[in-house]
Coordinates of C-alpha atoms (C1' of nucleotides) in Angstrom, one line a residue:
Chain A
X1 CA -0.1 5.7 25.5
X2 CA 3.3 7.1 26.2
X3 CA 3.7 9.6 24.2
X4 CA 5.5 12.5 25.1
X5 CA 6.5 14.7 22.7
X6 CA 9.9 15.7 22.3
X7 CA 12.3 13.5 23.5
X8 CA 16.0 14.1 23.4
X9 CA 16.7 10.0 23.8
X10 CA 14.5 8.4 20.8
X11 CA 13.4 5.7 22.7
X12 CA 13.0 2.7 20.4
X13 CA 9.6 3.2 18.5
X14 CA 7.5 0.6 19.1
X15 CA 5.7 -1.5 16.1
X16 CA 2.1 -0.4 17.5
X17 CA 3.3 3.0 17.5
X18 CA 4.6 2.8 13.9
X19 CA 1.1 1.1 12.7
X20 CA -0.4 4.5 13.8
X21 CA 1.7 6.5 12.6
X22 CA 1.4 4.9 8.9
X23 CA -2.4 5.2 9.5
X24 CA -2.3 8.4 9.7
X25 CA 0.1 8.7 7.1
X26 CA -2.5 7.0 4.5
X27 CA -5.3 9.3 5.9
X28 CA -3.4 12.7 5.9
X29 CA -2.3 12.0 2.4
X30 CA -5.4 11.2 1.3
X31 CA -4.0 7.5 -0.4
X32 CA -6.3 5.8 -2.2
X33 CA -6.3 1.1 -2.4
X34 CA -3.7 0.4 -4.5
X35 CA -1.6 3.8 -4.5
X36 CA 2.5 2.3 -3.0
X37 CA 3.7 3.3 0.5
X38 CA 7.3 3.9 0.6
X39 CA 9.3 1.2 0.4
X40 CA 10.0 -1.1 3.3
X41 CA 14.2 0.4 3.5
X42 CA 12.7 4.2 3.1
X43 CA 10.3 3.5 6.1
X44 CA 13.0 2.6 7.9
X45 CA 14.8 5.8 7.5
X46 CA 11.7 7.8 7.9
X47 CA 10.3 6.8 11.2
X48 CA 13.6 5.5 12.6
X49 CA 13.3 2.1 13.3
X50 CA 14.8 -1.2 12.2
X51 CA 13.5 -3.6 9.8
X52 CA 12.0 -6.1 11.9
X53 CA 10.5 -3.7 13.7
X54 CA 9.3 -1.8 10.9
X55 CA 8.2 -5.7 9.2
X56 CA 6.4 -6.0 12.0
X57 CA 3.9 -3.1 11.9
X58 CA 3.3 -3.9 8.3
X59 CA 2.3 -7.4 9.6
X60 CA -0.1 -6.1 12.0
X61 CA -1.3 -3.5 8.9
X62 CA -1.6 -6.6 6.5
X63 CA -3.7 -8.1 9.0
X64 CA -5.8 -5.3 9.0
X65 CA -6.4 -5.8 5.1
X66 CA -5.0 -1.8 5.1
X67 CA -2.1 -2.6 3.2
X68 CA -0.6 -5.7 0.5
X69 CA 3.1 -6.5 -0.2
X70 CA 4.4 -7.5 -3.6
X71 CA 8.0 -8.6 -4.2
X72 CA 10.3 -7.9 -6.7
X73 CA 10.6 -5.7 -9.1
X74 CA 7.8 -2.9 -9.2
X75 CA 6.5 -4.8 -5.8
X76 CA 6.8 -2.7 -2.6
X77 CA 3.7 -2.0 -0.2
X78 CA 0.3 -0.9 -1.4
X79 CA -2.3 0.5 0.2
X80 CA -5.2 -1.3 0.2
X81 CA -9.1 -1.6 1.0
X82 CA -10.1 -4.4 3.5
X83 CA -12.5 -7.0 1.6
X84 CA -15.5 -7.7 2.5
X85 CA -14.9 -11.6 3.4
X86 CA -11.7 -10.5 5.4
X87 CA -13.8 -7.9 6.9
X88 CA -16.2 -10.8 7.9
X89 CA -13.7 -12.9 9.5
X90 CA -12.3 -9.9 11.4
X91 CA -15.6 -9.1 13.0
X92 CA -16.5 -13.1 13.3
X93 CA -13.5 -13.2 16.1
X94 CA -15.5 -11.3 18.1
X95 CA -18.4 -13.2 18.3
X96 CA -16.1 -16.4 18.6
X97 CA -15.8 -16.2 22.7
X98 CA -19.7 -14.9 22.6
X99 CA -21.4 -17.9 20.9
X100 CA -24.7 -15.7 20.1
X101 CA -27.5 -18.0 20.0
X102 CA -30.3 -18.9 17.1
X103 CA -32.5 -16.1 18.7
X104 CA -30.0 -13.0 18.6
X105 CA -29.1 -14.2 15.0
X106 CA -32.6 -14.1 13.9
X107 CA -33.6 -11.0 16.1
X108 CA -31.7 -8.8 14.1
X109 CA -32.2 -11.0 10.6
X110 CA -36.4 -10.4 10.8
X111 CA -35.2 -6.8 11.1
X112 CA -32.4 -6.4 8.3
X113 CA -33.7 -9.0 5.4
X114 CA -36.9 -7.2 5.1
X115 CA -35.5 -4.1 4.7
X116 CA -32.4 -5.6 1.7
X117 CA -35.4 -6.9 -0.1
X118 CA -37.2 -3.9 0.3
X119 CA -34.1 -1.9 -1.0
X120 CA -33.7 -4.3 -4.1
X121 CA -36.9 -3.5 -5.5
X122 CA -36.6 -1.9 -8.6
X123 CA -32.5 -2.8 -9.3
X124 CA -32.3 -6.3 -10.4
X125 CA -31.0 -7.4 -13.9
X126 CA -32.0 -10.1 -15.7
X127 CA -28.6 -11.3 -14.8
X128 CA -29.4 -10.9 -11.1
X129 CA -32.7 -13.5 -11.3
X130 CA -30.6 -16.0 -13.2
X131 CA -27.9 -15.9 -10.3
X132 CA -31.1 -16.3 -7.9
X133 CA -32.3 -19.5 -9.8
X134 CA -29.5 -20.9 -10.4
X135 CA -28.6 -20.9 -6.3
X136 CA -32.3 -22.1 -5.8
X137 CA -31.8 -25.1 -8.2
X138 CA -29.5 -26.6 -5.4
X139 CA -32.4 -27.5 -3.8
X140 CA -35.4 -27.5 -5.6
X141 CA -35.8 -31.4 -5.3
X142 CA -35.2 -33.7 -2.1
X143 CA -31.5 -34.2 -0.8
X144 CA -30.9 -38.1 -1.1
X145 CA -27.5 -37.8 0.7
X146 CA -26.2 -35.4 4.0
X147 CA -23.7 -34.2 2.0
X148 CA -26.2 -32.9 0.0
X149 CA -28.3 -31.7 2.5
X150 CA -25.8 -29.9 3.8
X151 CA -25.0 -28.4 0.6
X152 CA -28.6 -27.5 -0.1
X153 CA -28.6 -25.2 3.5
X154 CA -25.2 -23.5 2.3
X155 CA -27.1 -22.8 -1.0
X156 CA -30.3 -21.2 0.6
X157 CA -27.6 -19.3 2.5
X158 CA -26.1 -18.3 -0.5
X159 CA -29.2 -16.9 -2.1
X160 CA -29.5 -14.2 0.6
X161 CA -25.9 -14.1 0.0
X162 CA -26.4 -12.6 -3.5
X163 CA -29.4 -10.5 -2.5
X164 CA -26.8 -8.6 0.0
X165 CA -24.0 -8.6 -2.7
X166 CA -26.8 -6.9 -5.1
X167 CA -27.5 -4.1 -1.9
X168 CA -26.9 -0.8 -2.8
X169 CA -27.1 0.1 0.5
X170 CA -23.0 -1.0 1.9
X171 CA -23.8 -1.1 5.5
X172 CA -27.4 -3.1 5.0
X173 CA -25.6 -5.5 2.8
X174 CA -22.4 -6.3 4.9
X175 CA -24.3 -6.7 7.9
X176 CA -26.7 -9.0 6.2
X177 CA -23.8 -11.2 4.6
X178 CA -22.2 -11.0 8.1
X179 CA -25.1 -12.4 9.8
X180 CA -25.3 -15.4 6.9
X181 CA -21.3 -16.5 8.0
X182 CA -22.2 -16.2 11.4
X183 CA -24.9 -19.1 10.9
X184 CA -22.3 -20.7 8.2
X185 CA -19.9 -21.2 11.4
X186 CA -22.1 -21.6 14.7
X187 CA -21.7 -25.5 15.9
X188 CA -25.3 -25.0 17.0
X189 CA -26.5 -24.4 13.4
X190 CA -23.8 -27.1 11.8
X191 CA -25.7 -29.8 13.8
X192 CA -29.0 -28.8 12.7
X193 CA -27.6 -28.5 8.8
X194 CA -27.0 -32.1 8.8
X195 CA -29.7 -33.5 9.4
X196 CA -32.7 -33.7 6.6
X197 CA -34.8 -30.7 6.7
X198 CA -37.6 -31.4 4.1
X199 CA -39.9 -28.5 5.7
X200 CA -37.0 -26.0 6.3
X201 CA -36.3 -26.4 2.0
X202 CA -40.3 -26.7 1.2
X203 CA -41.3 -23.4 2.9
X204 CA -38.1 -21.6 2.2
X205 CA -38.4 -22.6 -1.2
X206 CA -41.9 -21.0 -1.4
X207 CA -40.7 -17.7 0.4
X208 CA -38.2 -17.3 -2.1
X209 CA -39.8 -17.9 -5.3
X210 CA -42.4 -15.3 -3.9
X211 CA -40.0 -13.0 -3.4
X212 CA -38.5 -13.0 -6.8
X213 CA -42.9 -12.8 -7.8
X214 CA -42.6 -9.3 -5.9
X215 CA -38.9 -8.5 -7.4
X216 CA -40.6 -8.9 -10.6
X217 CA -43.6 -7.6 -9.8
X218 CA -41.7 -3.8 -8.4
X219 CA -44.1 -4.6 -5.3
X220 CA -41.9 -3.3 -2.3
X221 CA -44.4 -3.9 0.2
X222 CA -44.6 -7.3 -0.5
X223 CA -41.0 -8.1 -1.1
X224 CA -40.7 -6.5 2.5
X225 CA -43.1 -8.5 4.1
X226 CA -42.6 -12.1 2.3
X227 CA -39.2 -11.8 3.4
X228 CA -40.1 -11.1 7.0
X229 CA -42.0 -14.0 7.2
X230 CA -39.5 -16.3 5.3
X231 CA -37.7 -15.1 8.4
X232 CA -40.0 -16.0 11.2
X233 CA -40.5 -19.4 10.1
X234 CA -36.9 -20.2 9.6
X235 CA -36.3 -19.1 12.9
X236 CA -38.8 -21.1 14.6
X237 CA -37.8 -24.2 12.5
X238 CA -33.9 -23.6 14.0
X239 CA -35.4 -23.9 17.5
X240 CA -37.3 -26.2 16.9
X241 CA -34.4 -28.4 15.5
X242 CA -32.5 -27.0 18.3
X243 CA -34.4 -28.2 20.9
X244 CA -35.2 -31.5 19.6
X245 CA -31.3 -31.6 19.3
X246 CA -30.4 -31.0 22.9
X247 CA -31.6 -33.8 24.7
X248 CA -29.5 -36.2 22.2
X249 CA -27.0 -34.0 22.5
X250 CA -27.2 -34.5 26.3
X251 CA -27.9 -38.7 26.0
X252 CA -24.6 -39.3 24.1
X253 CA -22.5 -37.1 27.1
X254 CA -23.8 -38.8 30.1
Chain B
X1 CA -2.5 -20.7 -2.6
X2 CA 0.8 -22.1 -2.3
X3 CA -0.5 -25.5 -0.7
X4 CA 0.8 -28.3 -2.3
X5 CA 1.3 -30.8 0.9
X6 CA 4.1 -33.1 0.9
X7 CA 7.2 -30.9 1.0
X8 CA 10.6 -32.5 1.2
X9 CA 12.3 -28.7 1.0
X10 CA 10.3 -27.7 4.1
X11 CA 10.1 -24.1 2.6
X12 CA 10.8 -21.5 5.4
X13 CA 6.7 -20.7 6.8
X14 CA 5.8 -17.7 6.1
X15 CA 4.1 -15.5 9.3
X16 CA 0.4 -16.1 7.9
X17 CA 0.7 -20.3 7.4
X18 CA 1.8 -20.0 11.7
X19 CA -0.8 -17.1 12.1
X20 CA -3.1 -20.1 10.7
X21 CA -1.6 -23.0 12.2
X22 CA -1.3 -20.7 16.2
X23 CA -5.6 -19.9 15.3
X24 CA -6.4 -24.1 14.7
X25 CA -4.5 -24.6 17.6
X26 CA -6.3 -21.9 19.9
X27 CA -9.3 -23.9 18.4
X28 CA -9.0 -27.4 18.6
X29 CA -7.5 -27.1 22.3
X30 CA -10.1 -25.1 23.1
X31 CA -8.2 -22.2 24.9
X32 CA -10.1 -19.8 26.2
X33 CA -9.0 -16.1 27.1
X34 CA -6.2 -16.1 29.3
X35 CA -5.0 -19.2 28.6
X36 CA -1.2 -19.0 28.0
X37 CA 0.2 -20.1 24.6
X38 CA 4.0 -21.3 24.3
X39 CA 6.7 -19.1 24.9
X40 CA 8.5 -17.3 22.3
X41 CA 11.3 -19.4 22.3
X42 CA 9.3 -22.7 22.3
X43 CA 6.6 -21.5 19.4
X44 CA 10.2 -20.7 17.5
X45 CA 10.9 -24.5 17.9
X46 CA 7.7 -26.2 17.5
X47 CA 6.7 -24.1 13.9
X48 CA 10.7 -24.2 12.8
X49 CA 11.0 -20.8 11.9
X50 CA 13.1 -18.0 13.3
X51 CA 12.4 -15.5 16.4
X52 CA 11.4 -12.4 13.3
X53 CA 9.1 -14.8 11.8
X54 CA 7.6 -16.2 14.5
X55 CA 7.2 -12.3 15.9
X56 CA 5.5 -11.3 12.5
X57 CA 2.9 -14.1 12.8
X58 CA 2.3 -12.9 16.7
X59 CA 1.9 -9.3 15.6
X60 CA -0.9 -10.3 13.0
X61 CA -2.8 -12.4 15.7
X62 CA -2.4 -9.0 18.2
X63 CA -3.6 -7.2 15.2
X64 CA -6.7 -9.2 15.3
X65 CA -7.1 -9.3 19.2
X66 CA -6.7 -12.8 19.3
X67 CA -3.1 -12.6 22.2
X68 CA -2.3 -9.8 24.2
X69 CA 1.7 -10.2 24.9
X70 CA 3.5 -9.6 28.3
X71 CA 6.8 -9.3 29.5
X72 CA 9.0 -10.7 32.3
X73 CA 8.9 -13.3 34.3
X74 CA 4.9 -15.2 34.1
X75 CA 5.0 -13.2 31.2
X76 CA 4.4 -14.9 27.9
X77 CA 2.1 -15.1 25.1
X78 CA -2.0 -15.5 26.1
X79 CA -4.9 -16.1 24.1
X80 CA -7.9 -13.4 24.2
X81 CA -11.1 -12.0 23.3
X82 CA -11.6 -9.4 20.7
X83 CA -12.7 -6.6 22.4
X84 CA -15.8 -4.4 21.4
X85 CA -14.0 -1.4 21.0
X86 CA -11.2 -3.2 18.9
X87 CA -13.9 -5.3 17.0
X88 CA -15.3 -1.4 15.6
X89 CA -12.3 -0.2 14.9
X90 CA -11.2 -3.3 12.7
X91 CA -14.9 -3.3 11.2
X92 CA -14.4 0.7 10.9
X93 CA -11.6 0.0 8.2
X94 CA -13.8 -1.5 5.9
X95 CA -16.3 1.5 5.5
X96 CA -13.3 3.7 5.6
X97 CA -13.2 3.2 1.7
X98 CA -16.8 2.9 1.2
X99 CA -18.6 5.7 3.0
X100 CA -21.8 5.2 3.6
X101 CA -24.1 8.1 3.3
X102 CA -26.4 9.4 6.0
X103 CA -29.4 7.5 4.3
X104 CA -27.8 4.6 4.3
X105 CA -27.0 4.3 8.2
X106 CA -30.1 5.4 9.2
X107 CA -32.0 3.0 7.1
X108 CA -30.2 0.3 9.3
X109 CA -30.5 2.5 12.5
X110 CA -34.2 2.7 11.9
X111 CA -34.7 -1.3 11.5
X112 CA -32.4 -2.2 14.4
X113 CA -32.5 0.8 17.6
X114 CA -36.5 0.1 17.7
X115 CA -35.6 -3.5 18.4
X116 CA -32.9 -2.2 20.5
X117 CA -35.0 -0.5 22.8
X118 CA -37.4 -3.4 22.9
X119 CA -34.8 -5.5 24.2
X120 CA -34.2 -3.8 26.7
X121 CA -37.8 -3.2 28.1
X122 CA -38.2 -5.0 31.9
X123 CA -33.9 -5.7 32.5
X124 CA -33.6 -1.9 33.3
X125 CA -31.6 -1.2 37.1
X126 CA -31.8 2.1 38.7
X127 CA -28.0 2.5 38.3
X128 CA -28.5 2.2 34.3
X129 CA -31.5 4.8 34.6
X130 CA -28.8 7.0 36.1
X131 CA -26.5 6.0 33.5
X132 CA -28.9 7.6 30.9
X133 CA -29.9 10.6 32.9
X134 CA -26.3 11.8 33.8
X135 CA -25.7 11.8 30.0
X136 CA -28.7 13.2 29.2
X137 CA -27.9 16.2 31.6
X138 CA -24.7 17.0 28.9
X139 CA -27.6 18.9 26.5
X140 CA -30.4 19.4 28.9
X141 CA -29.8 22.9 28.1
X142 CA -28.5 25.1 25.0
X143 CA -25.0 25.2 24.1
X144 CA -22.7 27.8 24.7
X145 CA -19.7 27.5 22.5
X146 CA -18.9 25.6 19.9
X147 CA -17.0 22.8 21.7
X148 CA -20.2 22.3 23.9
X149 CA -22.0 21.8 20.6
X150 CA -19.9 18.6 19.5
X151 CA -20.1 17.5 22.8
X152 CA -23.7 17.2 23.3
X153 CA -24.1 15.4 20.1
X154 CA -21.2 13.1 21.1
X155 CA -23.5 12.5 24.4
X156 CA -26.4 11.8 22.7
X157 CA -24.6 9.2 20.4
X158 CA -23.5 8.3 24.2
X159 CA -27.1 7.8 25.3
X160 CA -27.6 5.3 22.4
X161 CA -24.2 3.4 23.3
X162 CA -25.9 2.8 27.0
X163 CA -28.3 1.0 25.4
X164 CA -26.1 -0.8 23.1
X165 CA -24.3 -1.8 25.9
X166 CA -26.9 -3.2 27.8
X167 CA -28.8 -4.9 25.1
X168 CA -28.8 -8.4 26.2
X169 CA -28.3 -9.7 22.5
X170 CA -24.4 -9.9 21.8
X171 CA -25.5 -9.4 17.6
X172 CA -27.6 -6.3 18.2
X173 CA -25.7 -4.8 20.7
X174 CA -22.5 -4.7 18.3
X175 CA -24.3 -3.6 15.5
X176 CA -26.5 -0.7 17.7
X177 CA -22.8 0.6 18.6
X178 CA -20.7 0.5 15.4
X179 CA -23.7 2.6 13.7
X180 CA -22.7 5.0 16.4
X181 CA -19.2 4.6 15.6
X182 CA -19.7 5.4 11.9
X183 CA -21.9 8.3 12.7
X184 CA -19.0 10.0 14.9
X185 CA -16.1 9.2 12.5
X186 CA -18.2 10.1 9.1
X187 CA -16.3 13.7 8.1
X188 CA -20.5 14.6 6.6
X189 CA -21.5 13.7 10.2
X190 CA -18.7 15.8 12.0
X191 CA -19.5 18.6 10.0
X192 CA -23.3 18.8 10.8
X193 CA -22.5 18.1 14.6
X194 CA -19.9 21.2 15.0
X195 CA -23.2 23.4 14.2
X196 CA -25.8 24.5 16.0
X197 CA -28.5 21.8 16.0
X198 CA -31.3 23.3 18.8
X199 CA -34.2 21.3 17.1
X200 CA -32.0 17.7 17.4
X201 CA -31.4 18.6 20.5
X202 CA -34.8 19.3 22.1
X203 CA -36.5 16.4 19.9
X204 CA -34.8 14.2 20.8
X205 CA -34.2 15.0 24.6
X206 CA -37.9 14.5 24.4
X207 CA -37.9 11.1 22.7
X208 CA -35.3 10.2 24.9
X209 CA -37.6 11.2 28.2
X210 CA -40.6 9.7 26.6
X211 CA -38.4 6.5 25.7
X212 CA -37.0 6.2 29.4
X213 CA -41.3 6.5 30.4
X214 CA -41.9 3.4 28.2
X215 CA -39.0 1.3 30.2
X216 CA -40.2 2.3 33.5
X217 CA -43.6 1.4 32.6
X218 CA -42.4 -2.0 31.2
X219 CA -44.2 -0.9 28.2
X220 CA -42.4 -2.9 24.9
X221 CA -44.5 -1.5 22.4
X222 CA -44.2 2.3 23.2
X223 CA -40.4 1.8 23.5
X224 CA -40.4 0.9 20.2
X225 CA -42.4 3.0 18.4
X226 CA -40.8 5.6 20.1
X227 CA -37.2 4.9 19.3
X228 CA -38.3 4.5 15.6
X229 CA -40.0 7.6 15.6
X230 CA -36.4 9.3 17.3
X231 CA -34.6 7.6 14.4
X232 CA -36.5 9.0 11.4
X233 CA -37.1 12.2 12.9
X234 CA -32.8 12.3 13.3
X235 CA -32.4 11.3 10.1
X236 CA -34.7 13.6 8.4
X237 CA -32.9 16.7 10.5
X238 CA -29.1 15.4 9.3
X239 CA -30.4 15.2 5.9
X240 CA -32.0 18.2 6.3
X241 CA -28.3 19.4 7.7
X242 CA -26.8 18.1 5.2
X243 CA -28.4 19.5 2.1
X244 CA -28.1 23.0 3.6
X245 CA -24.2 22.6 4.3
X246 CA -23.3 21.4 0.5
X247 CA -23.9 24.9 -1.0
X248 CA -21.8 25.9 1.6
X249 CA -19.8 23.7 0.3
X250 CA -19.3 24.3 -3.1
X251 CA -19.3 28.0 -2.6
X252 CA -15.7 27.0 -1.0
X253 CA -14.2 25.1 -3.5
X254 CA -15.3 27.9 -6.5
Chain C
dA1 C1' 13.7 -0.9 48.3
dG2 C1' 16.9 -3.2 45.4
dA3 C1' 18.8 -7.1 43.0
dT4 C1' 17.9 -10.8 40.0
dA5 C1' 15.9 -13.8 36.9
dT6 C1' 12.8 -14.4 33.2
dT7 C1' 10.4 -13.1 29.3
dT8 C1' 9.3 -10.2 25.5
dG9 C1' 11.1 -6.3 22.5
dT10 C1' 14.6 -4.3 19.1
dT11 C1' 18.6 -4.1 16.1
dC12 C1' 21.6 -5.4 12.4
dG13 C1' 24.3 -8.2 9.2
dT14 C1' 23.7 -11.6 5.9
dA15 C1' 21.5 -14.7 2.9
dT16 C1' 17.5 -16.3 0.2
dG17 C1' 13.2 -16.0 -2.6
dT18 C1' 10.7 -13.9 -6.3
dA19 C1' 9.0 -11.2 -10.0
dT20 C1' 10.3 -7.9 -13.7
dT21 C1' 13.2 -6.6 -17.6
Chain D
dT1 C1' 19.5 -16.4 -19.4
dA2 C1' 21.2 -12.9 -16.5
dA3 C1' 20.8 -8.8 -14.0
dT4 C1' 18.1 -6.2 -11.0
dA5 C1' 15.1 -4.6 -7.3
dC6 C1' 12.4 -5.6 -4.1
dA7 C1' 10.4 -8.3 0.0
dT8 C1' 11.4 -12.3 3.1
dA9 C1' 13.9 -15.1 6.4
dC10 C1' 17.5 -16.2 9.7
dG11 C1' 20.3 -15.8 14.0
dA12 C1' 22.9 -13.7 17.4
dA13 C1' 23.6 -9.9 20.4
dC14 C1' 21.5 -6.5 23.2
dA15 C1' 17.7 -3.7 25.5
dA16 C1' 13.6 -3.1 28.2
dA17 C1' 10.0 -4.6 31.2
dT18 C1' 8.3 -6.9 35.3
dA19 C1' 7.4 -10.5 38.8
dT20 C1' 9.7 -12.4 42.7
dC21 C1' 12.8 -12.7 46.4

DNA sequence: AGATATTTGTTCGTATGTATT
DNA sequence: TAATACATACGAACAAATATC
C-alpha cells in the first residue's frame, strides 16, 4: 500500500500494517504455536505505536487464530496454530454471500469421499470402527420424533466427520470436513433435515456398513467405489427432497 | 465460556461477545454487502462499551472480511463479502503449520481439476480462450534466465486459476484455486520451480493445447481425461523434482 | 480549487480484571 | 491473603481522510 521507505515524519503506523509486520515477524523467526511474542508494552516500543493501536492488530491476529492472549502472570501473547473448526468458519464466510447449491456441494463430495476412504484403507484402529459404530447407532432404527431425525442427519454427518479426522492426508481431510459444515449450515439442507427421511437413513445405512466390510476387508477399490455411490444417491435424494420442497416453500409465500 | 445469562454487574463486553453479537445482527437483518452498519459512535452506545472496545471488535470482523471501514463524511462502517483472495489467505494460515506434501495436494488436484475442466466444457467465450492463450504464450518457448523460469511456472499455475475462475461451481472453483495457492507458497514447491523444468513445461503446454481442443469441440469426456492425465503426469515430475533436490539438500546442511 | 463538516483513526493516562506465586 | 505481572477496558483529546459545497 503506502509504503515508502524511509520516512523522516513516522507517520502513525497503521494496525493493518502492524498485523504484517508481526506476520513476518513469526515467519522470519521461525516461531513455532505456543512459543510468546513480546509482550503487549515491548510491542509498543518496538514498532512504535500506541496501545490501542497495537491492541488492535492483535485483535485482527486473534481473529486469524495466528495468535492467543493469556493474562496475568506468565500470560502475554502466544503464537498459535489456527484450528481446524476456526479454520472452517473462516472459510464458511465466504460461501455465506454465495449460497452454493445441493449440486456444487455434491460435485466436489462424489470426487473427494471416494478418494478419504480410499486413503483410509489400511489405517484404522480398532478404536477407529468403534467410533464409526458408535455414530451409526444414532440411527440404526427409525426416528419417532424431528428432533431426532434431525439428530440422526447430524450423526450420519458426523460419521464422515470421523473418517476425515482419521485422514492422513491434511488437505483431503479438511476439505472433506469443510464440505460436511457447509451442508450442517445451508437453510436449503436444514429444511430437508427435518423432515423424515426413512430412505436417506436405509440406504446410507447400507453404504456405510459396506464400507467399514471393505475397511476391514483392506479392499481399496471397493471402499473407493461404495463410497462413491453412497455419494450419488445421497445427492439425488437431496434434490429430490429439494424439489418436492420448493413448491411448498412457494404456497406458504404467496 | 463465560455465559452465565442474567447479569446484574453488566461486566464490561469484551470485543469477541460484540464481534458475535455485530455477526447475528448482520444475519438476522439480513444485510447484504454494502449495507451500512451503525456508526462508531452509535455501535459504542447500543453494545455499551467504549470507542477501544468497540474498535477491537471492528478490527476482528475486518480481519474476517466481514466490513470494510471508510472515512469522512458517508463514511461509516459497511457490511461485505469475503473476498476470494482474502478467503485463501485466511484458509492459507491453517496449512501454514501443517504442510502438506506434494503427494498430498496432488491427490486432491487429481480428484477435483478433471471435474474442473468438465465444468467448464460448453460455457467457454472467445475472450476466455484468449485469456488462456495469452498465458500460455508466458512459456511457449524455453526460458532464458532464471527469473523467466519462476515465472512460467507461476503462469502455468495461472492457466489453472483461469479455469478456477470460470468454473461455474462457487465450491470447486475455491478449492481449484487455493490448491494453486498452496503450490506457489509451499517453500518444496518454490524450490523445484526456481529450476529448470523443460519436460513440465512442454507436457504440459501440450495437455494444455490438447485440453483447450476438448473445450472447443464441446467434448466433456476428453477434457477430463485429459486434465487428469496433466495432473498425474505434474505430480510425478515434482516428485520426481523433489527426490533429486533432497540430496542436494542434505549435502548443505553436512 | 479551497473551506468545511463528518466520520474514522490514533494516542495516552488511568483504572480494572485476572491468574500466578 | 497479599503482592505481582500481565492483559483488558474506559474516555477524552487530537489527527487524518474524504465527500460536499
Amino acid at each position: 500500500m503506502t509504503e515508502m521507505a524511509g520516512k523522516q515524519k513516522a507517520r502513525p503506523k497503521r494496525p493493518a500494517v502492524i498485523c504484517d509486520e508481526i506476520k513476518d515477524w513469526i515467519v522470519t523467526q521461525k516461531l513455532k504455536p505456543g512459543d510468546p511474542l513480546p509482550q503487549e508494552k515491548a510491542l509498543v516500543e518496538r514498532f512504535r505505536a500506541s496501545k490501542g493501536t497495537m491492541r488492535e492488530a492483535l485483535r485482527s491476529l486473534e481473529a486469524q487464530g495466528l495468535v492467543t492472549t493469556r493474562t496475568g502472570p506468565r500470560g502475554g501473547i502466544f503464537v498459535s496454530a489456527l484450528d481446524e473448526n476456526r479454520a472452517m468458519e473462516l472459510l464458511g464466510n465466504y460461501f455465506f454471500f454465495r449460497q452454493p447449491s445441493i449440486a456444487d456441494i455434491y460435485t466436489v463430495r462424489c470426487q473427494l469421499e471416494p478418494e478419504l476412504a480410499a486413503s483410509l484403507v489400511g489405517l484404522m484402529s480398532d478404536e477407529d470402527y468403534q467410533r464409526l459404530e458408535e455414530t451409526m447407532r444414532v440411527y440404526d432404527h427409525p426416528a419417532e420424533t424431528v428432533g431426532e431425525e434431525y439428530r440422526q442427519r447430524m450423526a450420519e454427518l458426523d460419521f464422515h466427520g470421523v473418517l476425515a479426522e482419521l485422514c492422513p492426508n491434511p488437505v483431503l481431510g479438511f476439505m472433506c470436513g469443510f464440505l460436511q459444515s457447509l451442508l450442517r449450515d445451508l437453510t436449503v439442507c436444514r429444511r430437508i433435515y427435518d423432515r423424515p427421511n426413512p430412505e436417506l437413513r436405509e440406504t446410507g445405512l447400507s453404504y456405510q456398513t459396506r464400507l467399514i466390510e471393505a475397511f476391514r476387508a483392506g479392499d481399496r477399490e471397493s471402499a473407493r467405489s461404495i463410497m462413491y455411490k453412497h455419494m450419488l444417491s445421497a445427492w439425488r435424494y437431496m434434490e429430490a427432497c429439494e424439489a418436492e420442497m420448493k413448491p411448498e416453500f412457494l404456497r406458504l409465500r404467496k
